[in-house]
Coordinates of C-alpha atoms in Angstrom, one line a residue:
Chain A
X642 CA 71.7 -19.7 -324.9
X643 CA 73.6 -19.3 -328.1
X644 CA 77.0 -20.9 -328.3
X645 CA 78.6 -17.5 -328.8
X646 CA 77.7 -16.2 -325.3
X647 CA 80.2 -18.1 -323.2
X648 CA 82.9 -17.1 -325.6
X649 CA 82.0 -13.4 -325.3
X650 CA 81.7 -13.7 -321.6
X651 CA 85.2 -15.0 -321.4
X652 CA 86.7 -11.9 -323.0
X653 CA 86.8 -9.7 -319.8
X654 CA 88.1 -12.8 -317.9
X655 CA 90.9 -13.4 -320.3
X656 CA 91.7 -9.7 -320.4
X657 CA 92.0 -9.6 -316.6
X658 CA 94.3 -12.7 -316.8
X659 CA 96.5 -10.9 -319.3
X660 CA 96.6 -7.8 -317.1
X661 CA 97.5 -9.9 -314.1
X662 CA 100.4 -11.7 -315.9
X663 CA 101.8 -8.4 -317.3
X664 CA 101.6 -6.6 -313.9
X665 CA 103.3 -9.6 -312.2
X666 CA 106.0 -10.1 -314.7
X667 CA 106.8 -6.6 -316.0
X668 CA 109.1 -5.5 -313.1
X669 CA 111.0 -8.8 -313.3
X670 CA 111.3 -8.5 -317.1
X671 CA 112.3 -4.9 -316.9
X672 CA 115.1 -5.8 -314.5
X673 CA 116.5 -8.5 -316.7
X674 CA 116.1 -6.6 -319.9
X675 CA 117.8 -3.5 -318.5
X676 CA 120.7 -5.6 -317.4
X677 CA 121.2 -6.7 -321.0
X678 CA 120.7 -3.3 -322.7
X679 CA 123.7 -1.2 -323.7
X680 CA 124.0 2.0 -321.6
X681 CA 122.9 4.3 -324.4
X682 CA 119.6 2.5 -324.6
X683 CA 119.1 2.7 -320.9
X684 CA 119.6 6.4 -320.8
X685 CA 117.4 7.3 -323.7
X686 CA 114.2 9.3 -323.9
X687 CA 112.4 6.5 -325.7
X688 CA 112.9 3.2 -323.9
X689 CA 112.6 0.0 -325.9
X690 CA 110.6 -2.8 -324.6
X691 CA 112.8 -5.3 -326.3
X692 CA 116.5 -4.4 -326.4
X693 CA 117.8 -4.3 -330.0
X694 CA 121.3 -5.1 -329.0
X695 CA 122.3 -7.2 -326.1
X696 CA 125.4 -6.8 -324.0
X697 CA 127.0 -8.6 -321.1
X698 CA 129.0 -5.5 -320.0
X699 CA 126.7 -4.7 -317.0
X700 CA 127.1 -8.3 -315.7
X701 CA 130.9 -8.0 -316.1
X702 CA 130.9 -4.8 -314.2
X703 CA 128.7 -6.1 -311.5
X704 CA 130.8 -9.3 -311.0
X705 CA 134.0 -7.3 -311.0
X706 CA 132.7 -4.7 -308.6
X707 CA 134.6 -4.5 -305.3
X708 CA 133.8 -7.5 -303.1
X709 CA 131.1 -9.1 -305.2
X710 CA 132.7 -12.5 -304.8
X711 CA 133.3 -12.0 -301.1
X712 CA 129.7 -10.9 -300.4
X713 CA 128.4 -13.8 -302.5
X714 CA 130.5 -16.2 -300.4
X715 CA 129.4 -14.6 -297.1
X716 CA 125.7 -15.0 -298.2
X717 CA 126.2 -18.6 -299.1
X718 CA 128.1 -19.4 -295.9
X719 CA 125.5 -17.7 -293.6
X720 CA 122.6 -19.2 -295.5
X721 CA 123.9 -22.8 -295.6
X722 CA 124.9 -22.6 -291.9
X723 CA 121.5 -21.4 -290.8
X724 CA 119.6 -23.9 -293.0
X725 CA 121.6 -27.0 -291.9
X726 CA 121.5 -26.0 -288.2
X727 CA 117.7 -25.5 -288.3
X728 CA 117.1 -28.7 -290.2
X729 CA 119.1 -30.7 -287.7
X730 CA 117.5 -29.1 -284.6
X731 CA 114.0 -29.2 -286.2
X732 CA 114.3 -32.9 -287.1
X733 CA 114.8 -33.8 -283.5
X734 CA 112.1 -31.5 -282.2
X735 CA 109.5 -32.6 -284.9
X736 CA 110.2 -36.2 -284.2
X737 CA 109.6 -35.6 -280.5
X738 CA 106.3 -33.8 -281.3
X739 CA 105.0 -36.2 -283.9
X740 CA 106.1 -39.6 -282.5
X741 CA 106.5 -39.4 -278.8
X742 CA 104.0 -38.7 -276.0
X743 CA 105.2 -36.4 -273.3
X744 CA 104.0 -33.7 -270.9
X745 CA 104.2 -30.2 -272.3
X746 CA 104.0 -31.2 -276.0
X747 CA 101.1 -28.8 -276.6
X748 CA 102.8 -26.0 -274.8
X749 CA 105.9 -26.6 -276.9
X750 CA 103.9 -26.3 -280.1
X751 CA 102.3 -23.1 -278.8
X752 CA 105.8 -21.7 -278.2
X753 CA 106.7 -22.7 -281.8
X754 CA 103.7 -21.0 -283.2
X755 CA 104.4 -17.9 -281.3
X756 CA 108.0 -17.9 -282.4
X757 CA 106.8 -18.2 -285.9
X758 CA 104.9 -15.0 -285.7
X759 CA 107.6 -13.3 -283.7
X760 CA 108.0 -9.6 -284.4
X761 CA 111.6 -10.0 -285.6
X762 CA 111.8 -6.4 -286.8
X763 CA 111.1 -5.2 -283.3
X764 CA 114.0 -7.2 -281.8
X765 CA 116.8 -5.6 -283.7
X766 CA 117.7 -3.2 -280.9
X767 CA 118.0 -5.8 -278.1
X768 CA 119.8 -8.3 -280.4
X769 CA 122.2 -5.5 -281.5
X770 CA 122.9 -4.7 -277.8
X771 CA 123.3 -8.4 -276.9
X772 CA 125.6 -9.0 -279.8
X773 CA 127.7 -6.0 -278.7
X774 CA 127.9 -7.2 -275.1
X775 CA 129.0 -10.7 -276.2
X776 CA 131.5 -9.4 -278.7
X777 CA 129.5 -10.9 -281.6
X778 CA 128.8 -7.7 -283.5
X779 CA 130.2 -7.5 -287.0
X780 CA 130.6 -11.3 -287.2
X781 CA 128.9 -13.7 -289.6
X782 CA 128.1 -16.4 -287.0
X783 CA 125.7 -13.9 -285.4
X784 CA 123.7 -13.7 -288.6
X785 CA 123.8 -17.5 -288.9
X786 CA 122.3 -17.8 -285.5
X787 CA 119.6 -15.2 -286.1
X788 CA 118.6 -16.8 -289.4
X789 CA 118.6 -20.2 -287.8
X790 CA 116.1 -18.9 -285.2
X791 CA 113.9 -17.2 -287.8
X792 CA 113.6 -20.3 -289.9
X793 CA 113.5 -22.9 -287.1
X794 CA 109.7 -22.6 -286.1
X795 CA 108.6 -22.9 -289.7
X796 CA 110.8 -25.9 -290.2
X797 CA 109.5 -27.6 -287.1
X798 CA 105.9 -27.0 -288.1
X799 CA 106.3 -28.3 -291.7
X800 CA 108.4 -31.4 -290.7
X801 CA 105.9 -32.3 -288.0
X802 CA 103.2 -32.1 -290.7
X803 CA 105.2 -34.4 -293.0
X804 CA 106.1 -36.8 -290.2
X805 CA 102.4 -37.1 -289.2
X806 CA 101.6 -38.4 -292.7
X807 CA 104.2 -41.3 -292.4
X808 CA 102.5 -44.1 -290.5
X809 CA 104.5 -45.0 -287.3
X810 CA 103.7 -48.7 -288.1
X811 CA 106.4 -48.7 -290.7
X812 CA 109.0 -47.9 -288.2
X813 CA 107.5 -50.3 -285.7
X814 CA 107.7 -53.0 -288.3
X815 CA 111.4 -52.3 -288.8
X816 CA 111.9 -52.3 -285.0
X817 CA 110.3 -55.7 -284.8
X818 CA 112.7 -56.8 -287.5
X819 CA 115.5 -55.9 -285.1
X820 CA 116.3 -52.2 -285.8
X821 CA 116.9 -49.8 -283.0
X822 CA 114.5 -46.9 -282.8
X823 CA 117.0 -44.5 -284.3
X824 CA 117.9 -47.1 -286.9
X825 CA 114.3 -47.5 -287.8
X826 CA 113.9 -43.8 -288.1
X827 CA 116.9 -43.1 -290.3
X828 CA 116.2 -46.1 -292.6
X829 CA 112.5 -45.9 -292.9
X830 CA 111.1 -42.5 -292.0
X831 CA 114.0 -40.3 -293.2
X832 CA 113.9 -41.3 -296.9
X833 CA 110.1 -40.7 -296.8
X834 CA 110.7 -37.3 -295.3
X835 CA 113.0 -36.2 -298.1
X836 CA 110.4 -34.0 -299.9
X837 CA 109.6 -32.3 -296.6
X838 CA 113.3 -31.7 -295.9
X839 CA 113.8 -30.4 -299.4
X840 CA 110.9 -28.0 -299.2
X841 CA 111.8 -26.6 -295.7
X842 CA 115.5 -26.2 -296.5
X843 CA 114.7 -24.3 -299.7
X844 CA 112.3 -22.0 -297.9
X845 CA 114.9 -21.5 -295.2
X846 CA 117.4 -20.8 -298.0
X847 CA 115.2 -18.1 -299.5
X848 CA 114.5 -16.4 -296.1
X849 CA 118.1 -16.3 -295.1
X850 CA 119.3 -15.3 -298.6
X851 CA 117.0 -12.3 -298.7
X852 CA 117.3 -11.1 -295.2
X853 CA 118.3 -7.5 -295.0
X854 CA 117.5 -5.8 -291.7
X855 CA 119.7 -7.8 -289.4
X856 CA 122.5 -8.0 -292.0
X857 CA 122.4 -4.3 -292.3
X858 CA 122.4 -3.5 -288.5
X859 CA 124.5 -6.2 -287.0
X860 CA 127.4 -5.9 -289.5
X861 CA 128.4 -2.3 -289.4
X862 CA 132.2 -1.8 -289.1
X863 CA 133.4 -5.0 -290.7
X864 CA 132.5 -4.1 -294.3
X865 CA 134.0 -7.4 -295.5
X866 CA 131.4 -9.3 -293.6
X867 CA 128.4 -7.8 -295.4
X868 CA 126.0 -10.0 -297.3
X869 CA 124.6 -9.6 -300.8
X870 CA 121.3 -7.8 -300.0
X871 CA 123.1 -5.1 -298.0
X872 CA 125.7 -4.7 -300.8
X873 CA 122.9 -4.4 -303.3
X874 CA 121.0 -1.8 -301.3
X875 CA 124.1 0.4 -301.3
X876 CA 124.4 0.2 -305.0
X877 CA 124.2 4.0 -305.4
X878 CA 127.6 4.2 -303.7
X879 CA 128.9 1.1 -305.4
X880 CA 128.0 2.0 -309.0
X881 CA 127.2 5.7 -308.9
X882 CA 124.2 6.0 -311.2
X883 CA 125.0 2.9 -313.2
X884 CA 121.5 1.4 -313.5
X885 CA 122.6 -1.2 -316.0
X886 CA 125.1 -2.7 -313.5
X887 CA 122.6 -2.3 -310.6
X888 CA 120.0 -4.3 -312.5
X889 CA 122.6 -6.9 -313.5
X890 CA 123.6 -7.2 -309.8
X891 CA 119.9 -7.5 -308.8
X892 CA 119.4 -10.2 -311.5
X893 CA 122.3 -12.2 -310.2
X894 CA 121.1 -11.8 -306.7
X895 CA 117.5 -12.7 -307.4
X896 CA 118.3 -15.6 -309.7
X897 CA 118.7 -18.4 -307.0
X898 CA 115.4 -17.4 -305.4
X899 CA 113.5 -17.3 -308.8
X900 CA 114.9 -20.7 -309.9
X901 CA 114.2 -22.3 -306.5
X902 CA 110.6 -21.0 -306.5
X903 CA 109.9 -22.2 -310.0
X904 CA 111.3 -25.6 -309.3
X905 CA 109.2 -25.8 -306.1
X906 CA 106.1 -24.3 -307.6
X907 CA 103.8 -27.2 -306.7
X908 CA 105.0 -27.5 -303.1
X909 CA 105.0 -23.7 -302.6
X910 CA 101.4 -23.3 -301.7
X911 CA 100.9 -26.3 -299.5
X912 CA 104.2 -25.8 -297.7
X913 CA 103.7 -22.1 -297.1
X914 CA 100.1 -22.6 -296.1
X915 CA 101.0 -25.4 -293.8
X916 CA 103.5 -23.2 -292.0
X917 CA 101.6 -20.0 -292.7
X918 CA 104.7 -18.1 -293.3
X919 CA 106.1 -15.9 -295.9
X920 CA 109.8 -15.3 -296.4
Chain B
X997 CA 93.2 -26.4 -295.2
X998 CA 96.5 -25.5 -293.6
X999 CA 95.9 -25.5 -289.9
X1000 CA 93.4 -28.4 -290.2
X1001 CA 96.0 -30.6 -291.7
X1002 CA 98.3 -29.6 -288.9
X1003 CA 96.3 -31.5 -286.3
X1004 CA 98.4 -34.0 -284.5
X1005 CA 97.6 -37.5 -285.5
X1006 CA 95.1 -38.9 -283.0
X1007 CA 97.6 -40.9 -281.1
X1008 CA 95.1 -42.1 -278.5
X1009 CA 93.5 -44.6 -280.8
X1010 CA 96.7 -46.4 -281.6
X1011 CA 96.9 -49.9 -280.3
X1012 CA 98.4 -49.3 -276.9
X1013 CA 100.7 -52.3 -277.0
X1014 CA 104.1 -51.6 -278.3
X1015 CA 106.8 -54.2 -278.6
X1016 CA 107.5 -55.2 -275.0
X1017 CA 111.2 -55.3 -275.5
X1018 CA 111.4 -51.5 -275.7
X1019 CA 110.3 -50.6 -272.3
X1020 CA 112.5 -52.4 -269.7
X1021 CA 112.9 -49.2 -267.5
X1022 CA 110.6 -46.3 -268.3
X1023 CA 112.8 -43.4 -267.2
X1024 CA 115.3 -43.1 -270.1
X1025 CA 112.3 -43.1 -272.5
X1026 CA 110.8 -40.3 -270.5
X1027 CA 113.8 -38.1 -271.0
X1028 CA 114.2 -38.6 -274.8
X1029 CA 111.6 -36.1 -276.0
X1030 CA 113.0 -33.4 -273.7
X1031 CA 116.5 -34.0 -275.0
X1032 CA 115.2 -33.8 -278.6
X1033 CA 113.5 -30.4 -278.1
X1034 CA 116.3 -29.0 -275.9
X1035 CA 118.2 -27.3 -278.7
X1036 CA 115.1 -25.8 -280.1
X1037 CA 113.9 -24.5 -276.7
X1038 CA 117.4 -23.3 -275.9
X1039 CA 117.5 -21.3 -279.2
X1040 CA 114.1 -19.8 -278.6
X1041 CA 115.0 -18.8 -275.1
X1042 CA 118.3 -17.2 -276.0
X1043 CA 117.3 -15.6 -279.3
X1044 CA 113.7 -14.8 -278.8
X1045 CA 112.6 -14.7 -275.2
X1046 CA 115.8 -13.1 -273.8
X1047 CA 115.9 -10.3 -276.4
X1048 CA 112.3 -9.6 -275.8
X1049 CA 112.9 -9.3 -272.0
X1050 CA 116.0 -7.3 -272.7
X1051 CA 114.0 -4.9 -274.9
X1052 CA 111.4 -4.4 -272.1
X1053 CA 114.2 -3.7 -269.6
X1054 CA 116.0 -1.2 -271.9
X1055 CA 112.7 0.6 -272.5
X1056 CA 112.5 1.1 -268.7
X1057 CA 116.0 2.5 -268.5
X1058 CA 118.0 5.6 -269.3
X1059 CA 120.0 3.9 -272.1
X1060 CA 121.9 6.1 -274.6
X1061 CA 125.3 5.9 -276.2
X1062 CA 127.1 6.4 -272.9
X1063 CA 125.2 3.6 -271.2
X1064 CA 125.9 1.3 -274.2
X1065 CA 129.6 1.8 -273.7
X1066 CA 129.8 1.9 -269.9
X1067 CA 126.9 -0.5 -269.3
X1068 CA 125.5 1.1 -266.1
X1069 CA 122.0 2.0 -267.1
X1070 CA 119.6 3.4 -264.6
X1071 CA 116.0 2.5 -264.2
X1072 CA 113.6 5.4 -264.9
X1073 CA 110.3 3.7 -264.7
X1074 CA 107.9 4.6 -267.5
X1075 CA 109.6 7.9 -268.4
X1076 CA 110.5 6.7 -271.9
X1077 CA 106.9 5.8 -272.6
X1078 CA 105.7 9.1 -271.2
X1079 CA 108.2 10.9 -273.5
X1080 CA 107.0 9.0 -276.5
X1081 CA 103.3 9.4 -275.8
X1082 CA 103.7 13.1 -275.3
X1083 CA 105.6 13.6 -278.5
X1084 CA 103.3 14.6 -281.4
X1085 CA 105.7 13.1 -283.9
X1086 CA 105.2 9.7 -282.4
X1087 CA 101.5 10.0 -282.7
X1088 CA 101.8 11.1 -286.3
X1089 CA 104.0 8.0 -287.0
X1090 CA 101.5 5.7 -285.3
X1091 CA 98.6 7.2 -287.2
X1092 CA 100.6 6.8 -290.5
X1093 CA 101.4 3.2 -289.6
X1094 CA 97.7 2.4 -289.3
X1095 CA 96.8 4.3 -292.5
X1096 CA 99.7 2.5 -294.3
X1097 CA 98.5 -0.9 -293.0
X1098 CA 94.9 -0.3 -293.8
X1099 CA 95.5 0.9 -297.4
X1100 CA 97.9 -2.0 -298.1
X1101 CA 95.8 -4.7 -296.5
X1102 CA 92.5 -3.6 -298.1
X1103 CA 94.2 -3.4 -301.6
X1104 CA 95.9 -6.8 -301.0
X1105 CA 92.8 -8.6 -299.9
X1106 CA 90.5 -7.1 -302.6
X1107 CA 93.0 -7.7 -305.5
X1108 CA 94.0 -11.1 -304.4
X1109 CA 90.4 -12.3 -303.9
X1110 CA 89.6 -11.1 -307.4
X1111 CA 92.7 -12.7 -308.9
X1112 CA 91.9 -16.0 -307.1
X1113 CA 88.3 -16.0 -308.4
X1114 CA 89.6 -15.2 -311.9
X1115 CA 92.2 -17.9 -311.8
X1116 CA 89.6 -20.5 -310.8
X1117 CA 87.5 -19.6 -313.8
X1118 CA 90.3 -19.8 -316.4
X1119 CA 91.0 -22.7 -318.6
X1120 CA 93.9 -24.9 -317.8
X1121 CA 96.6 -23.3 -319.9
X1122 CA 95.7 -19.8 -318.8
X1123 CA 95.6 -20.9 -315.2
X1124 CA 99.1 -22.3 -315.4
X1125 CA 100.4 -19.1 -316.9
X1126 CA 98.8 -16.9 -314.3
X1127 CA 100.0 -19.1 -311.4
X1128 CA 103.5 -19.2 -312.8
X1129 CA 103.7 -15.5 -313.1
X1130 CA 102.3 -15.0 -309.6
X1131 CA 105.0 -17.4 -308.3
X1132 CA 107.7 -15.5 -310.1
X1133 CA 106.6 -12.1 -308.6
X1134 CA 106.4 -13.7 -305.2
X1135 CA 109.9 -15.1 -305.5
X1136 CA 111.5 -11.8 -306.2
X1137 CA 113.7 -11.0 -303.2
X1138 CA 112.6 -7.9 -301.3
X1139 CA 115.8 -5.9 -301.8
X1140 CA 115.9 -6.7 -305.6
X1141 CA 112.3 -5.8 -306.0
X1142 CA 112.9 -2.5 -304.2
X1143 CA 115.8 -1.6 -306.5
X1144 CA 113.7 -2.4 -309.5
X1145 CA 110.9 -0.2 -308.3
X1146 CA 113.4 2.6 -307.8
X1147 CA 114.5 2.1 -311.4
X1148 CA 110.9 2.0 -312.7
X1149 CA 110.1 5.3 -311.0
X1150 CA 113.4 6.9 -311.8
X1151 CA 112.8 10.6 -312.5
X1152 CA 114.8 10.9 -315.7
X1153 CA 115.1 7.4 -317.2
X1154 CA 112.2 5.6 -315.5
X1155 CA 109.8 3.8 -317.7
X1156 CA 106.8 5.0 -315.6
X1157 CA 107.5 8.7 -316.2
X1158 CA 108.3 8.1 -319.9
X1159 CA 105.1 6.1 -320.4
X1160 CA 103.0 8.7 -318.6
X1161 CA 104.5 11.5 -320.6
X1162 CA 104.0 9.6 -323.8
X1163 CA 100.3 9.0 -322.8
X1164 CA 99.9 12.8 -322.6
X1165 CA 100.4 13.5 -318.9
X1166 CA 103.1 16.1 -319.6
X1167 CA 103.4 16.9 -315.9
X1168 CA 105.1 13.6 -315.3
X1169 CA 108.1 14.6 -317.4
X1170 CA 111.0 14.0 -315.0
X1171 CA 108.6 13.9 -312.1
X1172 CA 110.7 13.3 -309.0
X1173 CA 108.7 10.7 -307.2
X1174 CA 111.0 10.3 -304.3
X1175 CA 111.1 14.0 -303.5
X1176 CA 107.4 14.1 -302.8
X1177 CA 105.9 12.5 -299.7
X1178 CA 102.6 11.3 -301.1
X1179 CA 104.3 10.0 -304.2
X1180 CA 106.9 8.0 -302.2
X1181 CA 104.1 6.7 -300.0
X1182 CA 102.2 5.6 -303.1
X1183 CA 105.2 3.8 -304.6
X1184 CA 105.8 1.9 -301.4
X1185 CA 102.1 0.9 -301.3
X1186 CA 102.4 -0.3 -304.9
X1187 CA 105.6 -2.2 -304.2
X1188 CA 104.2 -3.9 -301.1
X1189 CA 100.9 -4.8 -302.8
X1190 CA 102.8 -6.1 -305.8
X1191 CA 104.9 -8.3 -303.5
X1192 CA 102.0 -9.5 -301.3
X1193 CA 99.2 -10.3 -303.7
X1194 CA 100.8 -13.4 -305.1
X1195 CA 100.9 -15.2 -301.7
X1196 CA 97.4 -14.2 -300.8
X1197 CA 96.0 -14.9 -304.3
X1198 CA 97.6 -18.4 -304.6
X1199 CA 96.5 -19.3 -301.0
X1200 CA 92.9 -18.1 -301.6
X1201 CA 92.9 -19.9 -305.0
X1202 CA 93.9 -23.2 -303.5
X1203 CA 91.2 -22.7 -300.9
X1204 CA 88.7 -22.1 -303.7
X1205 CA 89.6 -25.3 -305.4
X1206 CA 88.4 -27.2 -302.3
X1207 CA 84.8 -25.9 -302.7
X1208 CA 82.9 -28.8 -304.3
X1209 CA 81.7 -28.0 -307.8
X1210 CA 78.2 -29.5 -307.1
X1211 CA 77.5 -26.7 -304.7
X1212 CA 77.9 -24.1 -307.4
X1213 CA 75.8 -26.1 -309.8
X1214 CA 72.9 -26.5 -307.5
X1215 CA 73.1 -22.8 -306.6
X1216 CA 73.1 -21.9 -310.2
X1217 CA 70.1 -24.2 -310.9
X1218 CA 68.3 -22.4 -308.1
X1219 CA 68.9 -19.2 -310.1
X1220 CA 71.4 -17.5 -307.8
X1221 CA 73.3 -14.6 -309.3
X1222 CA 77.1 -14.5 -309.4
X1223 CA 77.4 -12.0 -306.6
X1224 CA 74.8 -13.9 -304.5
X1225 CA 76.8 -17.1 -305.0
X1226 CA 79.9 -15.3 -303.8
X1227 CA 78.2 -13.8 -300.7
X1228 CA 76.3 -16.9 -299.6
X1229 CA 78.4 -19.7 -300.8
X1230 CA 82.0 -19.0 -301.7
X1231 CA 82.9 -16.4 -299.1
X1232 CA 81.5 -18.4 -296.1
X1233 CA 83.5 -21.5 -297.3
X1234 CA 86.6 -19.3 -297.7
X1235 CA 86.2 -17.5 -294.5
X1236 CA 88.7 -19.3 -292.3
X1237 CA 91.5 -19.1 -294.9
X1238 CA 90.5 -15.5 -295.7
X1239 CA 90.8 -14.5 -292.0
X1240 CA 94.2 -16.3 -291.8
X1241 CA 95.5 -14.5 -294.8
X1242 CA 94.1 -11.2 -293.6
X1243 CA 95.9 -11.5 -290.2
X1244 CA 99.1 -12.6 -291.8
X1245 CA 99.0 -9.6 -294.2
X1246 CA 98.3 -7.2 -291.3
X1247 CA 101.4 -8.6 -289.5
X1248 CA 103.6 -8.5 -292.6
X1249 CA 102.6 -5.0 -293.5
X1250 CA 103.6 -3.9 -289.9
X1251 CA 106.9 -5.4 -290.7
X1252 CA 107.4 -3.7 -294.1
X1253 CA 110.5 -2.2 -292.8
X1254 CA 113.0 -3.3 -295.4
X1255 CA 111.3 -1.8 -298.4
X1256 CA 110.9 1.5 -296.6
X1257 CA 114.5 1.5 -295.3
X1258 CA 116.1 0.7 -298.6
X1259 CA 113.9 3.0 -300.7
X1260 CA 113.3 6.1 -298.6
X1261 CA 114.7 5.6 -295.1
X1262 CA 111.4 7.0 -293.9
X1263 CA 111.7 10.2 -295.9
X1264 CA 111.1 12.6 -297.4
X1265 CA 110.3 14.5 -294.2
X1266 CA 108.9 11.5 -292.4
X1267 CA 106.3 10.9 -295.1
X1268 CA 107.0 7.2 -295.1
X1269 CA 108.1 6.7 -291.5
X1270 CA 106.0 3.9 -289.9
X1271 CA 106.6 2.5 -286.4
X1272 CA 109.4 0.0 -287.0
X1273 CA 111.3 2.6 -289.1
X1274 CA 110.8 5.2 -286.3
X1275 CA 112.1 2.7 -283.7
X1276 CA 115.3 1.9 -285.6
X1277 CA 115.8 5.6 -286.5
X1278 CA 115.5 6.6 -282.9
X1279 CA 117.7 3.8 -281.6
X1280 CA 120.5 3.5 -284.1
X1281 CA 120.7 6.9 -285.7
X1282 CA 119.9 9.1 -282.7
X1283 CA 121.4 6.6 -280.2
X1284 CA 118.3 6.7 -278.0
X1285 CA 118.2 3.0 -277.5
X1286 CA 115.7 3.5 -274.6
X1287 CA 113.2 5.4 -276.7
X1288 CA 113.6 3.0 -279.7
X1289 CA 113.0 0.0 -277.5
X1290 CA 109.9 1.6 -276.0
X1291 CA 108.6 2.3 -279.5
X1292 CA 109.3 -1.3 -280.5
X1293 CA 107.4 -2.5 -277.4
X1294 CA 104.4 -0.4 -278.3
X1295 CA 104.6 -1.9 -281.8
X1296 CA 104.7 -5.4 -280.4
X1297 CA 101.7 -4.7 -278.2
X1298 CA 99.7 -3.3 -281.2
X1299 CA 100.7 -6.3 -283.3
X1300 CA 99.9 -8.9 -280.6
X1301 CA 96.3 -7.7 -280.8
X1302 CA 96.3 -9.1 -284.3
X1303 CA 98.2 -12.2 -283.2
X1304 CA 95.5 -13.0 -280.6
X1305 CA 92.9 -12.9 -283.4
X1306 CA 95.1 -15.1 -285.6
X1307 CA 95.6 -17.7 -282.9
X1308 CA 92.0 -17.7 -282.0
X1309 CA 91.1 -18.4 -285.6
X1310 CA 93.8 -21.1 -285.9
X1311 CA 92.7 -23.0 -282.7
X1312 CA 89.1 -22.7 -283.6
X1313 CA 90.0 -24.4 -286.8
X1314 CA 92.1 -27.1 -285.1
X1315 CA 89.3 -28.0 -282.7
X1316 CA 86.7 -28.0 -285.5
X1317 CA 86.4 -31.7 -286.5
X1318 CA 85.2 -30.8 -290.0

């Protein structure tokens, strides 16, 4: 074999890599760059790949649009509420599954796995009717509860996985030294669990932050209680045909998710694979 | 790798003697685990099991706007299911759902397997760049990605039309993608494949990295060709993960409701209506909650077929001592 051959053989491989990167990134890039382009460049017959002048006008218009701040706040409140609730509940449940022996443990985990695969899109109608019957339609806590339920199974599965890697002997040693069982757990296991808590809460954050279907159908009359994805989807009414502002708003909305994912990159695969769930 | 790692630690082999102080009376310890799982079980009963039961009940009732307000729905047996099953539009939608799913899933699995194989062969720097861009595409929120695709395929100022025209396809000048059924369908497939390939590719890639390199070397020494190595070595090792990803993608494609709703609402002329869209349209727009629920239940039954395959795969993996 000549030394040239491997290099030549790498050409199609590298070309394929370049195509993959371009295809993955182009829509994201096009969103961000449109958001920075002046309107006359957006509405031109010859689009520029790199904007020649940059402007913040679109961002200003998106932020000043009716209710942007309000919807941002709604989204943050609902998301945080759902994530904290599901962390708290999942911590107890995963401790019970990973550390204690009891009858029905296997059945409980089966229920969790089923819940994880639950056909949420098919439950919109009954949940709409139940919320209506209990006077919970058009209210943010309803969304919080639904998102809590959507993220809970995944959180339990992943936290159980993390807890299983922490040897119980550590806690037992603390208990021998005079800690209570709860004390041993909070002082010894909880700090070791921090990466797991981080990963699951960030995944929960992304799921709840992006959820659209329930936000769209459970908040109908009370427009002030809408969340960002719903607001964004109604952009054509909000901005007319202002694509610059639409792309600016999309960028602002996508930013938290993009940043979190990049920070999490290393844990993304293992965590998602462990829970076998996508947002 | 995922489900295998999930196996509960083999508790049985732990030294049975725990500090004797901790078990004076056994009963309170017995109740602890149940108290700890109570909120989770309660949540699942109220927000998952109850709605599911409620959906079944509604699908067996005469439940329209009047019944929603007055709350006195009558049971009509399987009438709603009969109405649906004798409606040609419902069958069209069901058929379209399967076509949509098959096209998406095949594309996703083929492309992501190729991307995973490619990523594994790249040098370190290239691999990092590819993985980073996959993660970025994956992180794009569904609604944001959908608006971006609407912008890419905008009839007048969209970059796709402009590029195609510049490449000499004059017929794409101001081509109205969203007015044509097949074109809208194609855009939705592109969007869903673009969104789904990163997860599948990254998962398959990390499964690939667990295949020991010595196996490849010995196969190559034996003179096996690239495609032969893939067929007899890589694919069998990848199979469990491949099947998991496959069933997840089937389920997720069934749920590709948001993209369709935001982009086309099922239009033009039903061309992009799949079962979940049909159910919501029937229930919330035509106020036929009974028919909508029945359609949802049929969707759930179809999906649970896939779920059974998924769970069988998962439990086989868990029982497999490896």
